XYZ file of C-alpha atoms in Angstrom:
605
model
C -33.833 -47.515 138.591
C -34.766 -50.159 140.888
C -32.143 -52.658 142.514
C -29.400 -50.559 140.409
C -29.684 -47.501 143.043
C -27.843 -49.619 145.884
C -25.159 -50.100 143.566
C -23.307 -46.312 145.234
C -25.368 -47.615 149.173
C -23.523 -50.964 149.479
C -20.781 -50.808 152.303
C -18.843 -52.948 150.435
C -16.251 -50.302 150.023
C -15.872 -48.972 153.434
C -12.592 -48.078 154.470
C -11.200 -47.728 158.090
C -10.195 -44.110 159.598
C -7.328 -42.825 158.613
C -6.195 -43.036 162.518
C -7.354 -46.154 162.998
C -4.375 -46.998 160.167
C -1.586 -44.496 161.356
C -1.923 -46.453 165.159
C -1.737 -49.933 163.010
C 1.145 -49.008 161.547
C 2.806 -47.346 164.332
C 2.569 -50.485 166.569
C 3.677 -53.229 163.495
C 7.117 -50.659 163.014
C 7.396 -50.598 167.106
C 6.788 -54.821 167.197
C 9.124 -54.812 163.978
C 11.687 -52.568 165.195
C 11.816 -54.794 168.957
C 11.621 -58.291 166.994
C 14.801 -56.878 165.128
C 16.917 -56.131 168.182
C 15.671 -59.686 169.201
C 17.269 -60.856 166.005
C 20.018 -59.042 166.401
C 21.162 -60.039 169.873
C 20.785 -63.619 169.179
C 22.902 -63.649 166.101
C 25.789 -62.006 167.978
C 25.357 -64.484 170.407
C 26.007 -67.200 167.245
C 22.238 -68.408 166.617
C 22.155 -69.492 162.863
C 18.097 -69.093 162.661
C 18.611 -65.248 163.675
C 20.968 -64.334 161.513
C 18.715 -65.741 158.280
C 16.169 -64.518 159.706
C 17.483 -60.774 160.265
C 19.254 -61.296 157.083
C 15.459 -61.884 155.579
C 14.439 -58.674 157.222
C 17.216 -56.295 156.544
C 16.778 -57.535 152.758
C 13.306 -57.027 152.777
C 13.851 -53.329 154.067
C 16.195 -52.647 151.405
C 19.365 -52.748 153.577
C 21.419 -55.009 150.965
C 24.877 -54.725 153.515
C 23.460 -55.138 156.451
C 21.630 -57.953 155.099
C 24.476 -59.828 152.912
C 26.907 -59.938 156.227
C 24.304 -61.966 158.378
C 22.696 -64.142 154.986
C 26.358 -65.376 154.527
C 26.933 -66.333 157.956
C 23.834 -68.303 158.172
C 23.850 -69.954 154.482
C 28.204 -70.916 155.453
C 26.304 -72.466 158.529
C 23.901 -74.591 156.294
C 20.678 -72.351 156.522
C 19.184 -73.417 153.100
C 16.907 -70.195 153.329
C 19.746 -68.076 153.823
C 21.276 -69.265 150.873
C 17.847 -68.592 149.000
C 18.152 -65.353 150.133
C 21.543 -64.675 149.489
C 20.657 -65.500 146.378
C 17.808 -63.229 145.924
C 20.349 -60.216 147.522
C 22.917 -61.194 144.512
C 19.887 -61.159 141.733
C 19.062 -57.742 142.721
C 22.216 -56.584 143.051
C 22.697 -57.435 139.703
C 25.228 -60.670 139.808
C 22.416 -63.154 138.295
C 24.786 -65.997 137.716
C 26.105 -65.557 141.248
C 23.000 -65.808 142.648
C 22.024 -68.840 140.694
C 24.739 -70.663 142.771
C 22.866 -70.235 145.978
C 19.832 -70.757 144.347
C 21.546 -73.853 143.392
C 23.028 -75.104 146.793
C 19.140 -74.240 148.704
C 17.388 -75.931 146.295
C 19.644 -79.117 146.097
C 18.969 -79.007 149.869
C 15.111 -78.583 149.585
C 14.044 -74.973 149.347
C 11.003 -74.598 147.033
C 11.304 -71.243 146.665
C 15.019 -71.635 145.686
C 14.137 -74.209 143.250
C 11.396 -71.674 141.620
C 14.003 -68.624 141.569
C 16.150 -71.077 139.817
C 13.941 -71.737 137.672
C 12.782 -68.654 136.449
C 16.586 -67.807 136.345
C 17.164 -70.461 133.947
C 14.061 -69.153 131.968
C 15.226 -66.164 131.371
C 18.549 -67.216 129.898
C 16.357 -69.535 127.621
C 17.474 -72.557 128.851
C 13.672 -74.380 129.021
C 15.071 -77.660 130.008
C 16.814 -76.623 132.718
C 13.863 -73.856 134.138
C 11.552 -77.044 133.712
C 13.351 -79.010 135.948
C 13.909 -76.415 138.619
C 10.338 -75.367 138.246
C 8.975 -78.879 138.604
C 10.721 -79.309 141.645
C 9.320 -76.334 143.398
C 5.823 -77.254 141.931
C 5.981 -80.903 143.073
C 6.925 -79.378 146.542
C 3.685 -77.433 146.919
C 5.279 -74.313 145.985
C 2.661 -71.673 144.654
C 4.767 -69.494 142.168
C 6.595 -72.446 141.189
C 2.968 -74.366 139.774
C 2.448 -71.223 138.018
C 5.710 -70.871 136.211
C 5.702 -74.010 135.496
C 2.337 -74.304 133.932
C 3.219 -70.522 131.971
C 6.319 -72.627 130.487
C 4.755 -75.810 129.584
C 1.861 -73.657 127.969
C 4.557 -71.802 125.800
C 5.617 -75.033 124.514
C 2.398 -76.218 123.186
C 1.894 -78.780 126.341
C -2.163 -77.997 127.108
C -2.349 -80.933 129.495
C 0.834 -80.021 132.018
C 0.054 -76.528 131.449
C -3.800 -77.224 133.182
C -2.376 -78.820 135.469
C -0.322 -77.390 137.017
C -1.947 -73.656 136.216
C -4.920 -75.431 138.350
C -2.682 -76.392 141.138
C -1.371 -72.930 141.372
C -5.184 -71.812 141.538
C -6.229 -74.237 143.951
C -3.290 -72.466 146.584
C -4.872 -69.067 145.869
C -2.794 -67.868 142.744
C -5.310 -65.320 141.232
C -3.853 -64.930 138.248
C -3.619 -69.071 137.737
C -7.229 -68.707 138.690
C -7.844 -66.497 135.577
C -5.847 -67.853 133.077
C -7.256 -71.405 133.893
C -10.670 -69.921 133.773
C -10.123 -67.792 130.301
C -8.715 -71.854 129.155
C -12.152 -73.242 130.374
C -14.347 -70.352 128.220
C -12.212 -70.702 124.725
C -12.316 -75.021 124.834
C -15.991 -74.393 126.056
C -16.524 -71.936 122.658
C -18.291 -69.372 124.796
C -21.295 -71.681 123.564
C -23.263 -70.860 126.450
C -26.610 -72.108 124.674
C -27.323 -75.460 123.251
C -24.264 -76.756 124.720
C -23.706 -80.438 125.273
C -22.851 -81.395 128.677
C -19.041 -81.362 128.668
C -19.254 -77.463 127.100
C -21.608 -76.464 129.986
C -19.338 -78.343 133.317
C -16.389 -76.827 131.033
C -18.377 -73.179 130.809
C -19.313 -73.289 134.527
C -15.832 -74.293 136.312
C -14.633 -71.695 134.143
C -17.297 -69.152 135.881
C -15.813 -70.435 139.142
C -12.252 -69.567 138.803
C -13.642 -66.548 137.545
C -15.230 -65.933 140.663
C -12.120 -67.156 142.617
C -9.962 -64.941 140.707
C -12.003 -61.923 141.307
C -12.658 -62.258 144.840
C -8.659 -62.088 145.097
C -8.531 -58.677 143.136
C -8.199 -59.377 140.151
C -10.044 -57.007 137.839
C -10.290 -58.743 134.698
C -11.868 -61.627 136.439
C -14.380 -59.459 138.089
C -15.179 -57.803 134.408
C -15.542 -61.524 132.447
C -17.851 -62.793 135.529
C -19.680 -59.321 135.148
C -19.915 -60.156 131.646
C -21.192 -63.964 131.977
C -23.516 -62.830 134.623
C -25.007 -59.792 132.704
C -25.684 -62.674 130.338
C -27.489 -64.823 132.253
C -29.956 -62.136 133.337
C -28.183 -61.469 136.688
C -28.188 -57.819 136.464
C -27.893 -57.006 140.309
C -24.870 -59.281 140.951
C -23.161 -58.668 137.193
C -23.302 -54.751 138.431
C -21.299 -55.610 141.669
C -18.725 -56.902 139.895
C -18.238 -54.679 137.283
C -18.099 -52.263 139.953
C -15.126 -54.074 141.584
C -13.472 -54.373 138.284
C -14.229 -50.563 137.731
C -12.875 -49.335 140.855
C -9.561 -50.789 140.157
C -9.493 -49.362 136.921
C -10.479 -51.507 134.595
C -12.178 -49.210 132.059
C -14.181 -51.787 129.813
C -15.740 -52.808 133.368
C -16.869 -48.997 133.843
C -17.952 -48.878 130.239
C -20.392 -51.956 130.947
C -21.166 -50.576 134.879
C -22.421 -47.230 132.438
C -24.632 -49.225 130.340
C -25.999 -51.524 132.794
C -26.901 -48.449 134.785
C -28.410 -46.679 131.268
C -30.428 -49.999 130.513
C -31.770 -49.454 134.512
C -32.907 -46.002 133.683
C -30.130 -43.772 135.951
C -28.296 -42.015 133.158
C -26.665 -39.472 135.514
C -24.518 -42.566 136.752
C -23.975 -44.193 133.774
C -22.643 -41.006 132.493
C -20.576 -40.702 135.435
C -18.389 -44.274 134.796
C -18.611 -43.442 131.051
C -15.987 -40.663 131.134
C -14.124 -42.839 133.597
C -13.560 -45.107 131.520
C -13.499 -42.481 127.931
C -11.117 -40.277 130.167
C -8.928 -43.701 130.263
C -9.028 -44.524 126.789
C -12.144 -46.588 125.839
C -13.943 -45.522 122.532
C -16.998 -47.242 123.201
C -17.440 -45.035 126.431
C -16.873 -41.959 124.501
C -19.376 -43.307 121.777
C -22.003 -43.688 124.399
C -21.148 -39.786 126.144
C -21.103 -38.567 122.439
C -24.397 -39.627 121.806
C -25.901 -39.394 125.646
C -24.739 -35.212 124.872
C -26.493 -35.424 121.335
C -30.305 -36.658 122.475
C -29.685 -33.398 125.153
C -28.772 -31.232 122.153
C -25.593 -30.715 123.209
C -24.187 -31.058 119.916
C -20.348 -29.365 120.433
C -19.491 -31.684 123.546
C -20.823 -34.551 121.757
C -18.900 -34.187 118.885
C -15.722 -33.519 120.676
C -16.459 -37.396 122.167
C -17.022 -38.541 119.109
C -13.542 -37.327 117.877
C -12.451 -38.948 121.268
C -13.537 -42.079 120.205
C -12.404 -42.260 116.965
C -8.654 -40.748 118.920
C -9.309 -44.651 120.920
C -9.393 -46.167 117.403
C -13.077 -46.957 117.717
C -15.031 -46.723 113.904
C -18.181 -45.552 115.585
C -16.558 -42.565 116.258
C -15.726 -41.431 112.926
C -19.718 -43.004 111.690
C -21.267 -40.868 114.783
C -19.575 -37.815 113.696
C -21.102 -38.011 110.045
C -24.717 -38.172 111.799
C -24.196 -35.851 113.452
C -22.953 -33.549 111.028
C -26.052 -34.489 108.548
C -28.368 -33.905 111.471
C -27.220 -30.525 111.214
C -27.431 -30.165 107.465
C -23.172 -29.921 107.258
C -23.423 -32.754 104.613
C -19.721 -31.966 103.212
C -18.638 -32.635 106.400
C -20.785 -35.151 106.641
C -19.557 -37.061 103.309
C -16.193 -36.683 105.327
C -16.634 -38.151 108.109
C -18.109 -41.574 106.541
C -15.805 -42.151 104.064
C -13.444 -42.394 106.628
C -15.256 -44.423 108.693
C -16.422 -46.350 105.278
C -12.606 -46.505 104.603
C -11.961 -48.464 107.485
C -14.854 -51.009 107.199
C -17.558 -49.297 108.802
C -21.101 -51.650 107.377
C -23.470 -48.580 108.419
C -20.911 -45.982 107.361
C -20.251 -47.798 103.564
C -23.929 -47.446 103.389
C -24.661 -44.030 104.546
C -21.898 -43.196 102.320
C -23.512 -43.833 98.957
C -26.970 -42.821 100.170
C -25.280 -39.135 100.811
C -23.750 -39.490 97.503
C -26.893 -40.200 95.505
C -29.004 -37.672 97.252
C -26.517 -34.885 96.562
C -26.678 -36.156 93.132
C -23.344 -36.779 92.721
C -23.754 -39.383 89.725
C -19.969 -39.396 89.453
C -19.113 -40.319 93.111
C -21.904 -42.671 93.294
C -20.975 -44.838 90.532
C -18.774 -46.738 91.068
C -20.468 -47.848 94.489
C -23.007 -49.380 92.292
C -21.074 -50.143 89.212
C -22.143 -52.997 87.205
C -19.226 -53.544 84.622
C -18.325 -57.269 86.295
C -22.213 -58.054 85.190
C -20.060 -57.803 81.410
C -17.372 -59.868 82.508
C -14.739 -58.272 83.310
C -12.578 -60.110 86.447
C -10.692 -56.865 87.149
C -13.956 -55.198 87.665
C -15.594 -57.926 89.723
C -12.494 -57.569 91.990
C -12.944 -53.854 92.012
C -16.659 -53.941 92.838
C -15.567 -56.476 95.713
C -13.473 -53.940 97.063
C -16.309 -51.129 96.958
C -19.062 -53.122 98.431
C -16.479 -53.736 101.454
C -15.788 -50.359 102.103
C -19.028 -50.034 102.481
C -19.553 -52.538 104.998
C -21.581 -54.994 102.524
C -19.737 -57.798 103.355
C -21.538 -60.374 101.658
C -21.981 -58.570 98.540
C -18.212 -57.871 98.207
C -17.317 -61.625 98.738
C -20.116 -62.903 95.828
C -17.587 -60.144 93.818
C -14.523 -61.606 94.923
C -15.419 -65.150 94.310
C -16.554 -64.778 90.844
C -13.066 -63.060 89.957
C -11.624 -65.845 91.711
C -12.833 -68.199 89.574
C -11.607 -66.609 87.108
C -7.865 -66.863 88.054
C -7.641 -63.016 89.969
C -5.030 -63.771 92.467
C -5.792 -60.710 94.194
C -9.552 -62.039 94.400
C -8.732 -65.287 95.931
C -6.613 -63.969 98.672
C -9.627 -61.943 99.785
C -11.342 -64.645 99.663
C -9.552 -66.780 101.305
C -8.905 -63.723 104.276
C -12.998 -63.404 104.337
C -13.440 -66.934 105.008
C -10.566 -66.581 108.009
C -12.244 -64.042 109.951
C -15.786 -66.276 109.339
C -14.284 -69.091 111.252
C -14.014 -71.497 107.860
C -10.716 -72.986 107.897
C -11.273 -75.335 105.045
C -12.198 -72.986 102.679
C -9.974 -70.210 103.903
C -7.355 -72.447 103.013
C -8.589 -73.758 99.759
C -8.915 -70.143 98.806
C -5.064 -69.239 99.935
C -3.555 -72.099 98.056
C -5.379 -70.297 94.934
C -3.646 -67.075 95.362
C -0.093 -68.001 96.619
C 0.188 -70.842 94.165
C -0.534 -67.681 91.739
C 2.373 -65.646 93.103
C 0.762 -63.777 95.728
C 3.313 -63.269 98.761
C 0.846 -62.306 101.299
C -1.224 -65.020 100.714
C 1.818 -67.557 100.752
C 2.513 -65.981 103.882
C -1.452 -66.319 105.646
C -1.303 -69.717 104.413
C 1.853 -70.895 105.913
C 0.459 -68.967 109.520
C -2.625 -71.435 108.508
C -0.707 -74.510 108.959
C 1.268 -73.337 111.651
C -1.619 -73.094 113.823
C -2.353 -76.343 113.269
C 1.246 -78.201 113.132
C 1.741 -80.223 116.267
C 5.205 -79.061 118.773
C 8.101 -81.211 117.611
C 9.167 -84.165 119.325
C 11.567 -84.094 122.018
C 14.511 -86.434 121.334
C 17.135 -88.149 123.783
C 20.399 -87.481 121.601
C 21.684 -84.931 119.866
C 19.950 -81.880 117.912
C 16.048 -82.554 117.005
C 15.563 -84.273 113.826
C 14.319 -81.436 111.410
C 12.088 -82.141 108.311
C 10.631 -79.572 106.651
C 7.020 -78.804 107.180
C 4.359 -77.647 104.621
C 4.348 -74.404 106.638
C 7.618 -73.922 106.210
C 7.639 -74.169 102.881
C 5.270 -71.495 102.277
C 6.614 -69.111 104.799
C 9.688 -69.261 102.657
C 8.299 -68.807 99.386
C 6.136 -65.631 100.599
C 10.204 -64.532 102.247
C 11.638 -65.204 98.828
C 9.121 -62.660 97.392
C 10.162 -60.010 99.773
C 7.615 -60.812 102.463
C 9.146 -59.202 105.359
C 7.050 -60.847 108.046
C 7.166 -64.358 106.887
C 11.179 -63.736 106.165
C 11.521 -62.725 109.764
C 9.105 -65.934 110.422
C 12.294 -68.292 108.383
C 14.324 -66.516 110.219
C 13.172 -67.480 113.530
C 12.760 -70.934 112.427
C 16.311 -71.413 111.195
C 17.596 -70.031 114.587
C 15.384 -72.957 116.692
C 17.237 -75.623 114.117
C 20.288 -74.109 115.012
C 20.955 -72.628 111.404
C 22.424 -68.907 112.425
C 23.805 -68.786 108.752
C 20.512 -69.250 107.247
C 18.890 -67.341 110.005
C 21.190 -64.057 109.675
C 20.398 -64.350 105.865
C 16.193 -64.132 106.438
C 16.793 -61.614 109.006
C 19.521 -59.130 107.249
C 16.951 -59.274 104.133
C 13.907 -58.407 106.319
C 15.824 -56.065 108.140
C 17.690 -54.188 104.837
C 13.695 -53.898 103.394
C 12.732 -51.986 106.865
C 11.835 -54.637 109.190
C 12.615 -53.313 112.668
C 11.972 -57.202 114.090
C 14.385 -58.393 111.393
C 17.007 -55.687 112.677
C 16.277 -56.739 116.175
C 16.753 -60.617 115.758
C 19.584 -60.060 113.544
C 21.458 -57.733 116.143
C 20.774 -60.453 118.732
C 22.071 -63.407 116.577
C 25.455 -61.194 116.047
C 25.356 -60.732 119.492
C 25.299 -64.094 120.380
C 27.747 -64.909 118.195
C 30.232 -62.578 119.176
C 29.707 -59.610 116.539
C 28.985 -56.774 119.095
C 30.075 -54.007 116.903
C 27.451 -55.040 113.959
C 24.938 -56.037 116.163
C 24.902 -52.441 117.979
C 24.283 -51.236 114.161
C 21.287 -53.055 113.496
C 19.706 -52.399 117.045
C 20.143 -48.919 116.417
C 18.344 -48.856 112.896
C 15.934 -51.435 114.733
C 15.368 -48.546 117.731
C 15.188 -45.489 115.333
C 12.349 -46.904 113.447
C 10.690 -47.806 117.092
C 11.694 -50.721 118.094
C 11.739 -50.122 122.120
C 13.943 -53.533 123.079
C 16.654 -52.238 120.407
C 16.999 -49.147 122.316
C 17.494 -50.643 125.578
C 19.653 -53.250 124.140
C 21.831 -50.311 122.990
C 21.576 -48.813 126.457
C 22.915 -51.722 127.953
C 25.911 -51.793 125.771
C 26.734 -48.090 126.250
C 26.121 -49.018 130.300
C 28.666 -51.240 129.861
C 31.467 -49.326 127.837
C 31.614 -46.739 130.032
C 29.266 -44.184 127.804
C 26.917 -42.994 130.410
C 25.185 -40.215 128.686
C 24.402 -41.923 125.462
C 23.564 -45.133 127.093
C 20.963 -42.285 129.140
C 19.605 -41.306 125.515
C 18.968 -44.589 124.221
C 17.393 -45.537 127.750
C 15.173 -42.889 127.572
C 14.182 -43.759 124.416
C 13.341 -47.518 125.510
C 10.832 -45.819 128.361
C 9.285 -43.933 125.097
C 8.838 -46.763 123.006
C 7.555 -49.664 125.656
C 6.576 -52.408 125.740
C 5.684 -51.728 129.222
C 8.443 -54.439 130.721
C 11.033 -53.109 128.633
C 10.115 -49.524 129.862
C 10.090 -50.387 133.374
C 13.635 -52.021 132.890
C 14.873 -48.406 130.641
C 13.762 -46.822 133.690
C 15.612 -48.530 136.214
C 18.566 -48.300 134.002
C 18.414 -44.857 133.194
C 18.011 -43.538 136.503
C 21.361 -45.600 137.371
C 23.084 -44.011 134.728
C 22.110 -40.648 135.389
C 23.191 -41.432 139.566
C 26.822 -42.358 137.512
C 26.911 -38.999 135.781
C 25.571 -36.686 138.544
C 28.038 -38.673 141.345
């Protein structure tokens, strides 16, 4: 097992007593409490610092009166971080544009920390120009959160150079999550190429490792797991294992998945097995892959397959090819046949094979045909297509594409937009595109569509302009998105849509977005609710957001819980909430949460 076993010995982990803590914490509430009546006195007495100061920490306990008396008195006496934290009191009180005033006058006055709340106020009400300024400010003052905000903006917008920047400054001050995202910038420009690099992808590939490092001696478990991962590597098993136990520990379950491995690879099985349900029990399929088939070599054949089905549960393929061994280990080939066609459905290479090996030996002629069918050797485009589209469920890859390409070149639409998809997903842009141009300019929506998110990739961001509303000429992109939208592409006419919208077009917009929406699009619903919304059309908007939230769109429902919130209709603005926490995303539950609780205070008051 060899240095592996100290993995569980390290003292890494050791924690003080638990009365060691209870005396810690009873003497920072006694010097809290004493520091407070220190406060307190003084700002009777008419000192300025102690009331923003006892302001700060009434706030911070949660005491929003007792806080907002002694935060105004100090910020109407000029204390610029009383009026930042007036500010903050407003925010979470729920008067945002309040709060944005003192935010206003403590950041005119100097306040990085006002600027940055500013800032990310001005964010949220989509006003980048404004949030950049703010944010720059607090950035340029040395302010931490600010850097990073403003480096998260100026990455939105397509500016790679600010972005680094400032995401590094925010790094170099200790913001862990800066640290990571600059490092996870570092790995994609350095290609992951970590072999027959020239020099500029190897300094680019080791900083990377280095904010890495920085970022997971901070906490932060994803760091820990891609430093476990570039370590592992690089042969540096011991080191690689202490990390992915870090990352493990705070629940990252692809680090416990790897931890498992590392520890199978070292010969301790009993362990690995150990962080492998840890990480299965959390929702990783390739853990429950690796139980399922640690439980079949012990002949345990019932509690492997019931990790199998686990895996395949997580969405992994394995699990589905894993079951079909299984079940032809045990001479249950029916079920066996089962189990890889699904997996075969859904891409599986070993599973597609298996398949029609099972087929032939059961001698089912019929089945196996048209696996193996050679009517495209006669000609026949439809039939090369249709081979193409055996050999990939299979998992033949190669052998499907020689299919598609010769019914391509025959003129099969179809053909070339597989084609065209293959080459995506191999990395070759060129030909992926030559390919796409084939089948949209021979009607094919989806490949329109693919095409136009082609050149999108590529298009550089518009350029700012001093006057008036950007000049606007239609890009090659554009064109395509809206000839796959005027085929009834729902995606690429909720894609117009959204472009028509950042022109300033809300006629042409609500026209894209009412078509996606009436042909089921729950995004098209959603944007078109919020365009109606902005424009004053409450009433329809509420409609769409509702058929938007009904077919599970989670931001619809809390829109519509918002609206009931604020006509008075507690209960069904409570339904609608609670269907937001259902649906997620996980920001948009946490908000449904908060809101729904309030609402349900309202009714039980």
């Amino acid at each position: 097992m060899g240095d592996m076993a100290n993995l569980f010995e390290t003292g890494r982990f050791a924690q003080p007593s638990d009365q060691d803590e209870a005396a810690d914490e009873a003497q920072e509430a006694a010097d809290e409490a004493a520091e407070e009546v220190r406060r307190r006195l003084a700002a009777e007495a008419g000192d300025v610092e102690a009331m923003s100061v006892l302001g700060a920490m009434l706030l911070r306990r949660g005491d929003f009166d007792g806080a907002e008396s002694h935060l105004r008195a100090a910020t109407a006496a000029g204390d610029r971080a009383a009026a930042n934290n007036l500010g903050v009191l407003l925010h979470q009180r729920g008067y945002a544009d309040e709060a944005a005033g003192w935010w206003r006058i403590a950041a005119v006055a100097g306040s990085a920390p006002a600027a940055h709340a500013l800032g990310r106020h001005f964010r949220e009400r989509g006003d980048e120009p404004a949030a950049e300024y703010w944010l720059r400010q607090a950035a340029e003052q040395g302010h931490v959160l600010g850097a990073y905000a403003l480096a998260d903006l100026l990455e939105h917008r397509g500016d790679e150079t600010g972005a680094r920047r400032w995401m590094r400054a925010a790094a170099e001050r200790g913001h862990r999550e800066a640290a990571y995202r600059l490092a996870r910038t570092l790995d994609r420009n350095a290609g992951h190429r970590r072999d027959g690099r020239d020099e500029g992808d190897t300094e680019a590939a080791d900083e990377a490792e280095q904010w890495y490092r920085q970022a997971a001696a901070r906490g932060h478990r994803r760091a820990a797991l891609h430093l476990g991962t570039i370590l592992e590597k690089r042969g540096e098993l011991k080191e690689a294992g202490r990390w992915y136990l870090t990352s493990a520990k705070d629940g990252e379950a692809r680090a416990a998945c790897a931890l498992g491995f590392l520890l199978r690879d070292a010969g301790d099985t009993e362990s690995a097995a150990v962080w492998w349900l840890r990480a299965a029990q959390d929702g990783d399929g390739n853990a429950a892959n690796a139980l399922g088939a640690l439980h079949a070599e012990r002949g345990e054949t019932q509690t492997a397959e019931r990790w199998y089905r686990a895996a395949m549960d997580a969405g992994d393929d394995n699990g589905a090819y894993n079951l079909g061994l299984l079940c032809a280990d045990q001479g249950r080939t029916t079920q066996a046949e089962q189990w890889y066609r699904r997996a075969a459905y859904a891409g599986h290479r070993e599973a597609s094979n298996a398949l029609a090996i099972l087929l032939l030996r059961s001698g089912d002629e019929t089945g196996a045909e048209p696996w193996f069918s050679k009517a495209a050797e006669a000609g026949s485009v439809d039939a090369a297509f249709n081979l193409g589209i055996l050999h990939a469920g299979r998992g033949e890859e190669r052998a499907a594409l020689r299919w598609y390409e010769r019914a391509a070149s025959a003129g099969h639409t179809e053909a070339a937009l597989q084609v065209g998809m293959a080459r995506l997903r191999d990395g070759d842009e060129r030909e992926a595109e030559r390919f796409l141009r084939c089948a949209a300019g021979g009607g094919s929506a989806e490949a329109a569509y693919r095409l136009a998110t082609v050149l999108d990739a590529r298009r550089p961001p518009a350029p700012e302009h001093e006057l008036g509303e950007p000049a606007h000429e239609k890009s090659e992109c554009e064109e395509w998105y809206e000839r796959a939208a005027s085929q009834g592409h729902r995606r690429a006419q909720v894609r117009v849509g959204m472009m028509a919208t950042a022109r300033g077009d809300v006629v042409e917009a609500a026209r894209w977005y009412r078509e996606a929406a009436e042909a089921g699009s729950r995004n098209g619903a959603f944007n078109l609710g919020l365009l109606l919304a902005r424009e004053g059309s409450e009433p329809e908007a509420v409609v769409w957001w509702r058929r938007a939230a009904d077919a599970g769109h989670g931001r619809a429902a809390l829109r519509l819980a918002l609206v009931c919130a604020r006509r008075g209709e507690l209960a069904e603005g409570q339904r609608w909430a609670d269907l937001a926490v259902s649906l997620g995303p996980r920001e948009v539950g946490e908000r449904a949460a908060r809101l729904r609780d309030a609402l349900r205070q309202e009714l039980s008051a």
